[in-house]
Every structure is written in structure tokens, then in C-alpha cells.
mmCIF file of C-alpha atoms and ligand atoms in Angstrom:
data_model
loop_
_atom_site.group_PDB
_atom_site.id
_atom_site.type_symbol
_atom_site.label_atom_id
_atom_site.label_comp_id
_atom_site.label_asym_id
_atom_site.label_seq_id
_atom_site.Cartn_x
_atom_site.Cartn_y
_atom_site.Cartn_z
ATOM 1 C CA UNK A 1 124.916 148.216 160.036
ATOM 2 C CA UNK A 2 124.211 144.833 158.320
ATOM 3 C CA UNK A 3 122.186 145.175 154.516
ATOM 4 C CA UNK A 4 121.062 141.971 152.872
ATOM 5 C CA UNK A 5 120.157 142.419 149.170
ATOM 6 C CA UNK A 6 117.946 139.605 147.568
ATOM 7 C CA UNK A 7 118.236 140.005 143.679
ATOM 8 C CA UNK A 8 118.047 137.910 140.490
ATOM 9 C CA UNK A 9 120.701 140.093 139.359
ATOM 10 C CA UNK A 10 124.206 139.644 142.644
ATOM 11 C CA UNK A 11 126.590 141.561 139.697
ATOM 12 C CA UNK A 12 124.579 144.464 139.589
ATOM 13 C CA UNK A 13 125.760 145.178 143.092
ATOM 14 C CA UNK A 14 129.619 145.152 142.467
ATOM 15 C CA UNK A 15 130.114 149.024 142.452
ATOM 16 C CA UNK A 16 129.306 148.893 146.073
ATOM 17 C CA UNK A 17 132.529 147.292 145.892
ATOM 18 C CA UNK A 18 134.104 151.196 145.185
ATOM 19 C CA UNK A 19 134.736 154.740 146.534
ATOM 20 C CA UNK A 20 133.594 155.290 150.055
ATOM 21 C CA UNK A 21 130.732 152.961 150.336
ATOM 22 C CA UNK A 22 133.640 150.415 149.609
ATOM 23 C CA UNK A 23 136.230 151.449 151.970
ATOM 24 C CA UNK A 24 133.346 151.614 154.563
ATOM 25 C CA UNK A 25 132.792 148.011 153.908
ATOM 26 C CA UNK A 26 136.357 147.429 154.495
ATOM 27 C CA UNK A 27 136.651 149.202 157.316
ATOM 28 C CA UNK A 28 133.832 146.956 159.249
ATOM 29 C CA UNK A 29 131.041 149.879 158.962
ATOM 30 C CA UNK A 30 128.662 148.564 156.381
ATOM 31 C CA UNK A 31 127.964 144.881 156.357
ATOM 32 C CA UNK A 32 126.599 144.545 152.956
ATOM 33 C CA UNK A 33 125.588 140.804 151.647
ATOM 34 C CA UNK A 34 124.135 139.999 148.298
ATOM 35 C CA UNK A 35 122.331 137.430 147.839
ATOM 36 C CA UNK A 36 120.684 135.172 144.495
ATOM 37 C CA UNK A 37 117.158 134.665 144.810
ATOM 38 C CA UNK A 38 117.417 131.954 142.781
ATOM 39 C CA UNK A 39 119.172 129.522 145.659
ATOM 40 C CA UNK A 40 116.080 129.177 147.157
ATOM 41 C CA UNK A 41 114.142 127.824 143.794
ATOM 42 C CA UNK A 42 114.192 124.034 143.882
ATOM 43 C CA UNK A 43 113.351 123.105 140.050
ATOM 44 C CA UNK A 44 115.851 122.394 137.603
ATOM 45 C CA UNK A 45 115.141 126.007 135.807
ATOM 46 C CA UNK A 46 115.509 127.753 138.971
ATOM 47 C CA UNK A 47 111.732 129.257 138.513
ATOM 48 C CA UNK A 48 111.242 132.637 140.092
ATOM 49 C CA UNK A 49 108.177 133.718 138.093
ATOM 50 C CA UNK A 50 104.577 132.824 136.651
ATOM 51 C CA UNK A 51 101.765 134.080 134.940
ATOM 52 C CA UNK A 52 99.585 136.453 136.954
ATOM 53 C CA UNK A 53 96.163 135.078 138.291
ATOM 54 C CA UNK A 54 93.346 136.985 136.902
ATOM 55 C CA UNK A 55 94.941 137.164 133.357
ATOM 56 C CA UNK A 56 97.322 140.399 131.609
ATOM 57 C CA UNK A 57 100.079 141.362 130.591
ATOM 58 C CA UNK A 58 103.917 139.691 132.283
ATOM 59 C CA UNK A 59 104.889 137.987 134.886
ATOM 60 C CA UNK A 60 104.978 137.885 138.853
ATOM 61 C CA UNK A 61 107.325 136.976 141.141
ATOM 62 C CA UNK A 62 106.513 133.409 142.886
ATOM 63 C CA UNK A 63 106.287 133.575 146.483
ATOM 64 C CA UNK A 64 108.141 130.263 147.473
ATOM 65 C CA UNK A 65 111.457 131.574 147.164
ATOM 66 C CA UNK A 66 110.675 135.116 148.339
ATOM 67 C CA UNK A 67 109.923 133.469 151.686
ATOM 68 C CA UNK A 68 112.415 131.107 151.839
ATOM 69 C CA UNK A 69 115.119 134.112 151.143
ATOM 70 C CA UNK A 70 113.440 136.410 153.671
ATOM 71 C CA UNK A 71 112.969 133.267 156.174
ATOM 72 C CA UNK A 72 117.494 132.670 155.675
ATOM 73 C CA UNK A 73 118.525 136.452 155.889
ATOM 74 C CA UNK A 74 116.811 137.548 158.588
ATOM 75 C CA UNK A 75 117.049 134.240 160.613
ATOM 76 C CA UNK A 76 119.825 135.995 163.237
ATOM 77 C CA UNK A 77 117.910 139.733 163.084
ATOM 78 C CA UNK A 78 115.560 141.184 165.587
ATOM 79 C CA UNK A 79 112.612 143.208 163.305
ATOM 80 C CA UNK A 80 114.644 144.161 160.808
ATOM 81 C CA UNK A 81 113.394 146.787 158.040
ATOM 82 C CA UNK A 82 112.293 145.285 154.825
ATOM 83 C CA UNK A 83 112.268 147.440 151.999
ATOM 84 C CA UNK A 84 110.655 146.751 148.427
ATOM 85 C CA UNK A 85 111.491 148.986 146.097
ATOM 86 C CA UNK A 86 108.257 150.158 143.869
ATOM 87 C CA UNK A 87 106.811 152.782 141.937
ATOM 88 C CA UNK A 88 104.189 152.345 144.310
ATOM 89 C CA UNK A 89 105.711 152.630 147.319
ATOM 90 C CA UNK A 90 105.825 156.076 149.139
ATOM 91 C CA UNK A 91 108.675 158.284 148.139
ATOM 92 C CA UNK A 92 112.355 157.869 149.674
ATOM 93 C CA UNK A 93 113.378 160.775 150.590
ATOM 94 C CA UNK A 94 116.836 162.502 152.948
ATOM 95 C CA UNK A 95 114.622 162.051 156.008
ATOM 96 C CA UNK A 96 113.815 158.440 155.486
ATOM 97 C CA UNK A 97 117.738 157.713 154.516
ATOM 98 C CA UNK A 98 118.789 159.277 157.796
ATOM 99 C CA UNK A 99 116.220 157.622 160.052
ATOM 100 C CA UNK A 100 116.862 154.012 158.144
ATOM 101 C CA UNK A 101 120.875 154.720 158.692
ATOM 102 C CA UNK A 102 120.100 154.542 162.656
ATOM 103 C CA UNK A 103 118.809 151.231 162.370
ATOM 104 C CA UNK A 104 120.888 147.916 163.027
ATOM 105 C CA UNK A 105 119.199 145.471 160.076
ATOM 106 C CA UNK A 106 117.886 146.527 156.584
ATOM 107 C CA UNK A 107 117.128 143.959 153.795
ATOM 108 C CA UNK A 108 115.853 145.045 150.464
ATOM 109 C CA UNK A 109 113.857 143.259 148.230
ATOM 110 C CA UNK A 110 114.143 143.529 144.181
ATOM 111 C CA UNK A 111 111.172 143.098 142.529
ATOM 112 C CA UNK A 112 111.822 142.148 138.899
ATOM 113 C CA UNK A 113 109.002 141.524 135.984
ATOM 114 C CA UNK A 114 105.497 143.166 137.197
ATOM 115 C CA UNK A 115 106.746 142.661 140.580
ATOM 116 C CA UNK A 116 106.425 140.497 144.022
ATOM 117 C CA UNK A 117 103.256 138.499 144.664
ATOM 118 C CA UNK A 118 101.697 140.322 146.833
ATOM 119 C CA UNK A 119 101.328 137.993 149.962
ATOM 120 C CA UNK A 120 104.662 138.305 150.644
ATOM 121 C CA UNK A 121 105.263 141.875 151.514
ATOM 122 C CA UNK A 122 102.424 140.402 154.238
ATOM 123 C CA UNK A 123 104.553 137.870 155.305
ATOM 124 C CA UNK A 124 107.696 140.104 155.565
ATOM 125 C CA UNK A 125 105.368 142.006 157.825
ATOM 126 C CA UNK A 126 105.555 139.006 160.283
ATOM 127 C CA UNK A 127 109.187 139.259 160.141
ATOM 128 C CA UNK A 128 110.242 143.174 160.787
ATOM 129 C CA UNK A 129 109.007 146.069 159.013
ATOM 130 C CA UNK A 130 107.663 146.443 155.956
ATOM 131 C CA UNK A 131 108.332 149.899 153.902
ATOM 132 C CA UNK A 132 107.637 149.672 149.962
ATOM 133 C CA UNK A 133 109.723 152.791 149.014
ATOM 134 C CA UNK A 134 109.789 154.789 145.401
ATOM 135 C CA UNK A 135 112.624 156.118 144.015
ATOM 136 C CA UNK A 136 110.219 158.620 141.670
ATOM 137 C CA UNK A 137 107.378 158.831 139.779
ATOM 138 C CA UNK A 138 108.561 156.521 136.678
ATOM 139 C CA UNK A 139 108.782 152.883 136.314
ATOM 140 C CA UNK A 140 112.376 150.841 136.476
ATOM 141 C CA UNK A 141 112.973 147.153 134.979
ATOM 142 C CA UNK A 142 114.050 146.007 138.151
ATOM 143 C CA UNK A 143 114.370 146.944 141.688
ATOM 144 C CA UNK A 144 118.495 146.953 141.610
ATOM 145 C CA UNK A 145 119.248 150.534 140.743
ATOM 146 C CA UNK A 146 116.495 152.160 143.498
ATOM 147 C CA UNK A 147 117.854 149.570 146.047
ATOM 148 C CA UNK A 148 122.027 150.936 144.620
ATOM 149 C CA UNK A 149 120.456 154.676 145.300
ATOM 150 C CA UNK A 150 119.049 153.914 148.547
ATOM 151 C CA UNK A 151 121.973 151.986 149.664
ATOM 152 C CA UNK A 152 124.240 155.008 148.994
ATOM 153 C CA UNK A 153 122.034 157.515 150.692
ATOM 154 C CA UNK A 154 121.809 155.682 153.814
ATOM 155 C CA UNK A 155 124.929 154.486 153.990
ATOM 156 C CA UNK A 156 126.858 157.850 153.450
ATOM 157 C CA UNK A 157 124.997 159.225 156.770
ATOM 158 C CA UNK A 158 125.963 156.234 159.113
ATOM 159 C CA UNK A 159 128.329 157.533 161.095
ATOM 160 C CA UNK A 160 132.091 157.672 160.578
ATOM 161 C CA UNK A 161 131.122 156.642 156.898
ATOM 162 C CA UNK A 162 131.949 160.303 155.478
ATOM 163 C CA UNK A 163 135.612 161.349 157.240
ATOM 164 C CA UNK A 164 134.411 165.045 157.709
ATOM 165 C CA UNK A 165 130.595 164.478 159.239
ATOM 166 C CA UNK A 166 130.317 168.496 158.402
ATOM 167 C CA UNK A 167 129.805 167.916 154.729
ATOM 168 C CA UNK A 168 126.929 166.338 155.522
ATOM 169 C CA UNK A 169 125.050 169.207 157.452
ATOM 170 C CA UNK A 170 124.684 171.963 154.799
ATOM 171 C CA UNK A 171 123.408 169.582 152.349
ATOM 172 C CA UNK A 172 120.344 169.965 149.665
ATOM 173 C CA UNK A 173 117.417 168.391 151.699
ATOM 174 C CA UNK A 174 118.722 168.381 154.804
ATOM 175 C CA UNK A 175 117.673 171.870 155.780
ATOM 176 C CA UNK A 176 114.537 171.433 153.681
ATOM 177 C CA UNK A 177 115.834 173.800 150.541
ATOM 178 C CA UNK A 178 118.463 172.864 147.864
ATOM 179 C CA UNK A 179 122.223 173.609 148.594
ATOM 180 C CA UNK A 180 123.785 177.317 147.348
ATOM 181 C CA UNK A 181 126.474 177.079 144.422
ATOM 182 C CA UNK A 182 129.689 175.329 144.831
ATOM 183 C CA UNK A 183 132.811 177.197 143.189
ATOM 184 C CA UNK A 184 137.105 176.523 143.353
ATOM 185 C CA UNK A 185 139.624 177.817 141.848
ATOM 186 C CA UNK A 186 140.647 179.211 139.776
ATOM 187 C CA UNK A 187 138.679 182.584 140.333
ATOM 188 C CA UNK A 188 138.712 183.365 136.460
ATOM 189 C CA UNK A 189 137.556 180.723 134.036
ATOM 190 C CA UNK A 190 136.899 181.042 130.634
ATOM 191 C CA UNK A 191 135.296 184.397 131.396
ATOM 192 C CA UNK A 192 133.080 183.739 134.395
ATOM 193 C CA UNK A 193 134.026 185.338 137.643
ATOM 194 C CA UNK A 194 133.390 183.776 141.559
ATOM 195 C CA UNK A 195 130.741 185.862 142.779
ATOM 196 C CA UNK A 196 132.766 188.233 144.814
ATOM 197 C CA UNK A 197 131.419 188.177 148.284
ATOM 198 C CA UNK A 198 132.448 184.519 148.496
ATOM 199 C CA UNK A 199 136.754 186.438 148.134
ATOM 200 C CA UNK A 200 135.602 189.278 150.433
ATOM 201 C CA UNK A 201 136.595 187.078 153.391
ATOM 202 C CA UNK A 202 133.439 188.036 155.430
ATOM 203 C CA UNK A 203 132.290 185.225 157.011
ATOM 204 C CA UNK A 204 128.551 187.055 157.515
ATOM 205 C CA UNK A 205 128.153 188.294 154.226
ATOM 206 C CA UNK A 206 128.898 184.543 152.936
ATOM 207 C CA UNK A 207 126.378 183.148 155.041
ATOM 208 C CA UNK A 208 124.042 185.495 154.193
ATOM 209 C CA UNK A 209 124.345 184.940 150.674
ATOM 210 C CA UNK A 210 124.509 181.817 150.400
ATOM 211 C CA UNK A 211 120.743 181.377 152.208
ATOM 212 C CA UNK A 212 119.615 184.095 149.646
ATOM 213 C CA UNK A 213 120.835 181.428 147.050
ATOM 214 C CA UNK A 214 119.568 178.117 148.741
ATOM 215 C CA UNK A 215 115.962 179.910 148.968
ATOM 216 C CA UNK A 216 116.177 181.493 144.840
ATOM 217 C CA UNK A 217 116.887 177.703 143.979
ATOM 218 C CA UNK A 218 114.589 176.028 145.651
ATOM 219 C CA UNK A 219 111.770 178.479 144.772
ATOM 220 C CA UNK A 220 112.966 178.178 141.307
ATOM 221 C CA UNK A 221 113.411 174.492 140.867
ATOM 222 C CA UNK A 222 111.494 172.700 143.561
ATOM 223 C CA UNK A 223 109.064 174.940 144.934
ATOM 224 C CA UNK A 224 107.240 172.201 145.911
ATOM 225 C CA UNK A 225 109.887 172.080 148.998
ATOM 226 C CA UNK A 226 108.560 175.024 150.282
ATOM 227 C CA UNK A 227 105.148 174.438 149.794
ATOM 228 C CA UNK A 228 103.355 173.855 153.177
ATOM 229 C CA UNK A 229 106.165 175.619 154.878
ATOM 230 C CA UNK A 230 104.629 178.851 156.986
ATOM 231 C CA UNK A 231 107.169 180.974 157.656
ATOM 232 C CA UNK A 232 109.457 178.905 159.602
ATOM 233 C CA UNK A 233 113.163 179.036 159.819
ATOM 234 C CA UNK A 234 113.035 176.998 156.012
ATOM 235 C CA UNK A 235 112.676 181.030 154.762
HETATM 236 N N1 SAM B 323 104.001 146.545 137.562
HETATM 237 C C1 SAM B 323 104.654 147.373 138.523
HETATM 238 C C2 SAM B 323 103.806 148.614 138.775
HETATM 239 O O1 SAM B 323 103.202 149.127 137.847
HETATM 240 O O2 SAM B 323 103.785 149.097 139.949
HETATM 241 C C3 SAM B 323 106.030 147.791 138.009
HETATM 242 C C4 SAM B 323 107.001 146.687 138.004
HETATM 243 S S1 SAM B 323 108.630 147.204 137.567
HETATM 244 C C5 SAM B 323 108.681 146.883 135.851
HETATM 245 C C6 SAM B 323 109.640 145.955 138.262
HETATM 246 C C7 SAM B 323 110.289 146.299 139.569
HETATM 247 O O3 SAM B 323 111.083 147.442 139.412
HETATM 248 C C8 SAM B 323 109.379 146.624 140.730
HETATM 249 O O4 SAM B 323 108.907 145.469 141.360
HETATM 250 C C9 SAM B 323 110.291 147.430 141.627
HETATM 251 O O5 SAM B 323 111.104 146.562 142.402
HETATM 252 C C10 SAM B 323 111.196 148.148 140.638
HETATM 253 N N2 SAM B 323 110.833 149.552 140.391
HETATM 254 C C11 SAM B 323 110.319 150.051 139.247
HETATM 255 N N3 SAM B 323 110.136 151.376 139.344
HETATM 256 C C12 SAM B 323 110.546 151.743 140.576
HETATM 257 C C13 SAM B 323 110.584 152.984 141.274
HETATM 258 N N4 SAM B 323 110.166 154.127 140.741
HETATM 259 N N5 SAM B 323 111.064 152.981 142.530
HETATM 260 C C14 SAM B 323 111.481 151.845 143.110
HETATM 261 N N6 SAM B 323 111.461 150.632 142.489
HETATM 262 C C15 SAM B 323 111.002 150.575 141.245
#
């Protein structure tokens, strides 16, 4: 999978450089490139903002190099995905990091200031696809660390990213409920015991429990999850 990144901020981008994302890299899996918005301004302060028609508060992002950078990156790919991170976009979730990690082409856009004029999520349109994706329900300073978080979730899940593919099955979201409580040794520590079916050695009775916990979780902390659900095999 090739990424393109288009930032005002390249250094923000370096820990992709680490851990397995990195090694992925190396190994020829993940084609990540980073790019500096600012190589496509053409004025001697290498401009990437104005004041907002209409009047209030900061700044938007011009369009001229926005296009110019989508127009280079995606010169060689066949409708790509464009993401733009924004607290208005719809809500990234597990399901949208595995279907993106299927796909051949992603570029992300990071909005900076009060974000991207908004003719050129149009134009990207004209290119590939066009998601604007939210990390959450709160407002970053940039779009770096949502495109960092995205990057990570999809690129864990493209395959032979993650040695051991089986750590990714049993995994909070994937089933639709949060995962059951992880424990090691020793069984002892500092006065807390390993719940003891998980030493019993029955193979049933761990399974068992450990749905029993994934459901007491997730109606505890994110009921939401379940809301909507009727009974299928989420319960
Ligand atoms: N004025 C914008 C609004 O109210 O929708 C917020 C702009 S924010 C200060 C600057 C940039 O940060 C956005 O263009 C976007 O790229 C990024 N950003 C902020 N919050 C985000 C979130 N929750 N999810 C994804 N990106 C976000």
C-alpha cells in the first residue's frame, strides 16, 4: 500500500519511522511518503493561508497549493482515497481502518488553521475519493496527529504487517464489544490474584468467561456499542 501525507508540518511524521509500522516500511509493505505543502507555494513567504471571505475569526488554507499537491501525488494513482481529517468529518472507526487497509492508494490531507478552503475537497473529488474522517468529538490544532492515528490503524491490519494475524481477530471493535482483561505472570502481584478460571486449563470455561467479560465492559463503558444491536451474536 502506497500513503502520501501532505502537511505543513513533514517532522511530525518521523515516529512512523519506529516499531512495526517502521519495519513494515522496511520490509516493502507500507509505502509511506511525506510531503511539504509548502513546495507547491510560489511566493517568497511560501503562503499557505489567508483571511476567510465573509469575515471571523483565523485563517484558511489557500487552495493553490492544495491542488497543486493533490494534482503531484496522485499523478501515477488510479482513484485513490483522499482523506481530510476534521472534526467534521464522519467518525473513523475499526471498520473503516480495515476496509481503507484493502485499498492500493490513500493520501491524507492536514488541514491546519480553521481548515481547507472548501473547493478543494470538491476538486479532490475529481481525483479519487473523498472521505473527511473525525478522529472524535473535540477539536485538534492540526490534522497531523488524526492522520498518525489513522495511519497506525490501517496500517497494522494490512496484511503480513502484524507477524501473528491472530492478534488481530479477538480485538476491541472488531467483534463489535471491547476486548476481556489481559493478565501474565506472575499469578500473585502485590496482592491481586489471576482470576482463576484463566489457570484451570479449561479451554471452555476460558472462552466462556472471557465473553461474559467483553459484554460487562462494553455495557459498562460503551454501551453505546450495543445500542441498536437486537439480539445478534454481539450478546
Ligand atoms: N474550524 C474547524 C472546525 O470547527 O471544524 C477546526 C479546524 S482545526 C483547528 C484544524 C485542523 O485540525 C482541521 O482542518 C483538521 O485537519 C484537524 N482536526 C481538528 N480536530 C480534528 C478531529 N477531531 N478529527 C480529525 N481532524 C481534526
Amino acid at each position: 500500500m502506497r500513503i502520501d501525507v501532505v502537511t505543513i508540518f513533514p517532522t511530525y511524521f518521523e515516529p512512523l519511522e519506529m516499531s512495526l509500522l517502521g519495519r513494515a516500511r522496511g520490509r516493502g509493505l507500507l509505502d509511506i511518503r511525506v510531503h511539504d505543502l509548502r513546495e507547491w507555494t510560489h511566493d517568497r513567504h511560501r503562503t499557505v493561508d489567508d483571511t476567510p471571505y465573509g469575515g471571523g475569526a483565523g485563517m484558511v488554507m489557500k487552495p493553490e497549493p492544495w491542488g497543486e499537491a493533490l494534482d503531484a501525488v496522485t499523478v501515477d494513482a488510479h482513484d485513490p482515497v483522499i482523506l481530510f481529517p476534521s472534526p467534521a468529518g464522519v467518525l473513523f472507526t475499526q471498520a473503516m481502518a480495515r476496509e481503507l487497509a484493502g485499498e492500493e492508494r490513500l493520501v491524507f490531507g492536514c488541514g491546519r488553521y480553521e481548515g481547507i478552503d472548501e473547493r478543494v475537497f470538491d476538486y479532490a473529488g475529481s481525483i479519487g475519493r473523498v472521505r473527511l474522517v473525525s478522529l472524535g468529538d473535540y477539536v485538534l490544532n492540526g490534522g497531523e496527529v488524526a492522520t498518525m492515528a489513522m495511519i497506525e490503524a490501517i496500517g497494522r491490519l494490512v496484511p503480513g504487517v502484524i507477524g501473528n494475524p491472530e492478534s488481530l481477530v479477538e480485538e476491541s471493535h472488531e467483534d463489535g464489544l471491547l476486548e476481556y482483561p489481559g493478565f501474565t505472570k506472575p499469578s500473585t502481584w502485590r496482592g491481586r490474584e489471576v482470576p482463576s478460571v484463566l489457570l484451570s486449563g479449561n479451554h471452555g470455561a476460558i472462552a466462556r468467561w472471557r465473553r461474559e467479560q467483553q459484554l460487562e465492559r462494553t455495557r459498562e463503558r460503551r454501551p453505546d456499542l450495543l445500542d441498536g444491536e437486537d439480539g445478534d451474536d454481539a450478546r
